[in-house]
Tab-separated table of C-alpha atoms in Angstrom:
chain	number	residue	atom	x	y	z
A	41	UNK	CA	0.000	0.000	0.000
A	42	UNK	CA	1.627	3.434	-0.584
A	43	UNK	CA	0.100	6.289	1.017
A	44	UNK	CA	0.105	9.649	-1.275
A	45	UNK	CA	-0.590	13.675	0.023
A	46	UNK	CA	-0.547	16.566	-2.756
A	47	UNK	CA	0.366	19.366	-1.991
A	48	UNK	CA	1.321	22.979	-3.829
A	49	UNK	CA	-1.868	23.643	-5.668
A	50	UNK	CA	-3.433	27.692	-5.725
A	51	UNK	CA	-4.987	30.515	-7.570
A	52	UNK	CA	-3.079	31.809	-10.519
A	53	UNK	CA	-2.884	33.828	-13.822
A	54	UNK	CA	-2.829	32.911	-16.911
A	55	UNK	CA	1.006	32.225	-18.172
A	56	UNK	CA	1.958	31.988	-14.259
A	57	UNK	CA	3.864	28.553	-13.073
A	58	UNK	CA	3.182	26.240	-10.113
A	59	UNK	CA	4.854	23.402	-8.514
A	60	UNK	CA	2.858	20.711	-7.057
A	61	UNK	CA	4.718	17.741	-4.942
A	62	UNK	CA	3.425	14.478	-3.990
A	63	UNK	CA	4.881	12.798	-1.309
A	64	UNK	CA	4.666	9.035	-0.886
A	65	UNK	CA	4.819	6.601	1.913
A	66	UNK	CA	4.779	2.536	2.412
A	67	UNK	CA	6.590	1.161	-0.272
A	68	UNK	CA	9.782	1.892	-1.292
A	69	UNK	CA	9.749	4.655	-3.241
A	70	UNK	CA	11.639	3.457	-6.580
A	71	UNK	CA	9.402	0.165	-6.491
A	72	UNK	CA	6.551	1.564	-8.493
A	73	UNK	CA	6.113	3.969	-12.029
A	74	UNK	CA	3.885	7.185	-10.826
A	75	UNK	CA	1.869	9.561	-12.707
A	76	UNK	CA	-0.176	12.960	-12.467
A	77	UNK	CA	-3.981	13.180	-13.506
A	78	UNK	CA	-6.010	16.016	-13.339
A	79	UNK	CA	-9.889	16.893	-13.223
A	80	UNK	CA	-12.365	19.465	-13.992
A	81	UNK	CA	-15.944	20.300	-13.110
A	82	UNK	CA	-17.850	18.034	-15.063
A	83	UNK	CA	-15.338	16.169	-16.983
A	84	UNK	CA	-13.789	12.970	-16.503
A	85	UNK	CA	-10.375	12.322	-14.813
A	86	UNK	CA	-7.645	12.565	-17.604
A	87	UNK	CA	-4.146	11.708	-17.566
A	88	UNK	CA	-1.565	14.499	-17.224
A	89	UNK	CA	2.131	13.106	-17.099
A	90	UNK	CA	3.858	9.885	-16.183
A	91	UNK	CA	7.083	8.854	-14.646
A	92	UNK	CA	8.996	5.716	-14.411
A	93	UNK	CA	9.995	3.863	-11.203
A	94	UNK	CA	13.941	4.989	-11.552
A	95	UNK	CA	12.447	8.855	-12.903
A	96	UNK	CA	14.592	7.869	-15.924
A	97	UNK	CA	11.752	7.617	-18.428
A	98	UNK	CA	8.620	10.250	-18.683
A	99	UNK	CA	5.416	10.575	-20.811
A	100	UNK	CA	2.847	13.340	-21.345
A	101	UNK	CA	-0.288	14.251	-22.566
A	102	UNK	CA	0.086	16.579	-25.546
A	103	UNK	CA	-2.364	19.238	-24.215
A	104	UNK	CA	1.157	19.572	-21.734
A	105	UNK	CA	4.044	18.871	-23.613
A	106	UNK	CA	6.207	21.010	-23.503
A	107	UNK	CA	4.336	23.322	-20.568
A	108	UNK	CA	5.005	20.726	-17.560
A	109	UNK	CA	7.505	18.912	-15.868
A	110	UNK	CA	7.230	15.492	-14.217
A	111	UNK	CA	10.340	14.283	-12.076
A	112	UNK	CA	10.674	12.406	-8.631
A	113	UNK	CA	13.576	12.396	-6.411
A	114	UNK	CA	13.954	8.935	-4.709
A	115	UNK	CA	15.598	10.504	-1.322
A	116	UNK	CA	13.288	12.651	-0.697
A	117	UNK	CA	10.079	10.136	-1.597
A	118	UNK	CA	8.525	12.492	-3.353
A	119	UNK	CA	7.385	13.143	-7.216
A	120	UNK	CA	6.880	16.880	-9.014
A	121	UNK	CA	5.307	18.343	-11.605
A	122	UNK	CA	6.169	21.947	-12.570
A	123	UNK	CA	3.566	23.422	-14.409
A	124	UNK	CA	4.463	26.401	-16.433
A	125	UNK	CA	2.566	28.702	-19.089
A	126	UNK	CA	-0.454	27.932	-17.565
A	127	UNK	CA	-4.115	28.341	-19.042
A	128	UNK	CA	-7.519	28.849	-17.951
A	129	UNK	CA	-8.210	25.030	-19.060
A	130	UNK	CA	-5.492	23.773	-17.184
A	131	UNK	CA	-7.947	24.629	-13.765
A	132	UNK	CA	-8.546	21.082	-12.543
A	133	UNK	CA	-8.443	19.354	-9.351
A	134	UNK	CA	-4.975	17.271	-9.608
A	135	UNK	CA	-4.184	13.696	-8.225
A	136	UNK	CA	-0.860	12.125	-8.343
A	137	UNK	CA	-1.125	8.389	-8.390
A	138	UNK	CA	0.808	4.966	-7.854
A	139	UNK	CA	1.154	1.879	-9.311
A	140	UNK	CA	0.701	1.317	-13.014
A	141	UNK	CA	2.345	-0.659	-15.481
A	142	UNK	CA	4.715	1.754	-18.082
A	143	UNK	CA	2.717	3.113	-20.420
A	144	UNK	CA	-0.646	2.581	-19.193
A	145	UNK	CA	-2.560	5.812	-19.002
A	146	UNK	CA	-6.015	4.551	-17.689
A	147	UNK	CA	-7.254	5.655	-14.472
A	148	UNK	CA	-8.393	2.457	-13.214
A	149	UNK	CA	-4.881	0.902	-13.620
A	150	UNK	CA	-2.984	3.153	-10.344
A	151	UNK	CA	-3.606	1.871	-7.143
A	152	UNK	CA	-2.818	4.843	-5.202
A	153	UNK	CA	-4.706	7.619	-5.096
A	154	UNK	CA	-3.656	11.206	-3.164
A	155	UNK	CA	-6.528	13.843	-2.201
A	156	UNK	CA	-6.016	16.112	-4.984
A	157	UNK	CA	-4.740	19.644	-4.855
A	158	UNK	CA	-6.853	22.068	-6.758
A	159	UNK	CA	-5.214	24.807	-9.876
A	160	UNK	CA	-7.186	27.280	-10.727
A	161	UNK	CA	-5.870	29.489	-13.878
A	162	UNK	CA	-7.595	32.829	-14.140
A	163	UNK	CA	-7.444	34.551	-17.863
């Protein structure tokens, strides 16, 4: 079981950056891939970025590319994504997760779930 708490979410401005952090307990930390999902009012939960167990492989979603940041650091048990550039439809409630095979970007395949931290991008 690996316990997961967001944190690092707020109110910002169009084209302003954030950092969220997820820190993880239980398992050891370079045991399992991770990923970030995000989601808004009405919509379903979508997935966001990805990271590999050993942070040496990474994967987003091409509504992000090239905006956000997914890395972990394995001492400090905890995973990042720096969001930069940031748009009104980037306001979501965002979940990092645990627990998926590589390259499996369904929901339903992480085991871990944190609370959610909520980004709200103002225009």
């Amino acid at each position: 079981q690996v316990l997961l708490v967001e944190s690092g979410g707020g109110s910002v401005q169009a084209g302003d950056s954030l950092r969220l952090s997820c820190v993880a307990s239980g398992r050891p930390f370079s045991s399992y891939n991770m990923a970030w999902f995000r989601q808004a009012p009405g919509k379903e939960r979508e997935f966001v970025a990805a990271i590999n167990w050993s942070g040496t492989s990474t994967d987003y979603d091409d509504s992000v590319k090239g905006r956000f940041t997914i890395r972990k650091d394995n001492a400090k048990n905890t995973m990042y994504l720096d969001l930069n550039s940031l748009k009104p439809e980037d306001t979501a409630v965002y979940y990092c997760a645990a627990g998926a095979s590589w390259g499996d970007k369904r929901a339903v395949a992480y085991y871990s779930w944190g609370q959610g931290t909520q980004v709200t991008v103002s225009s």
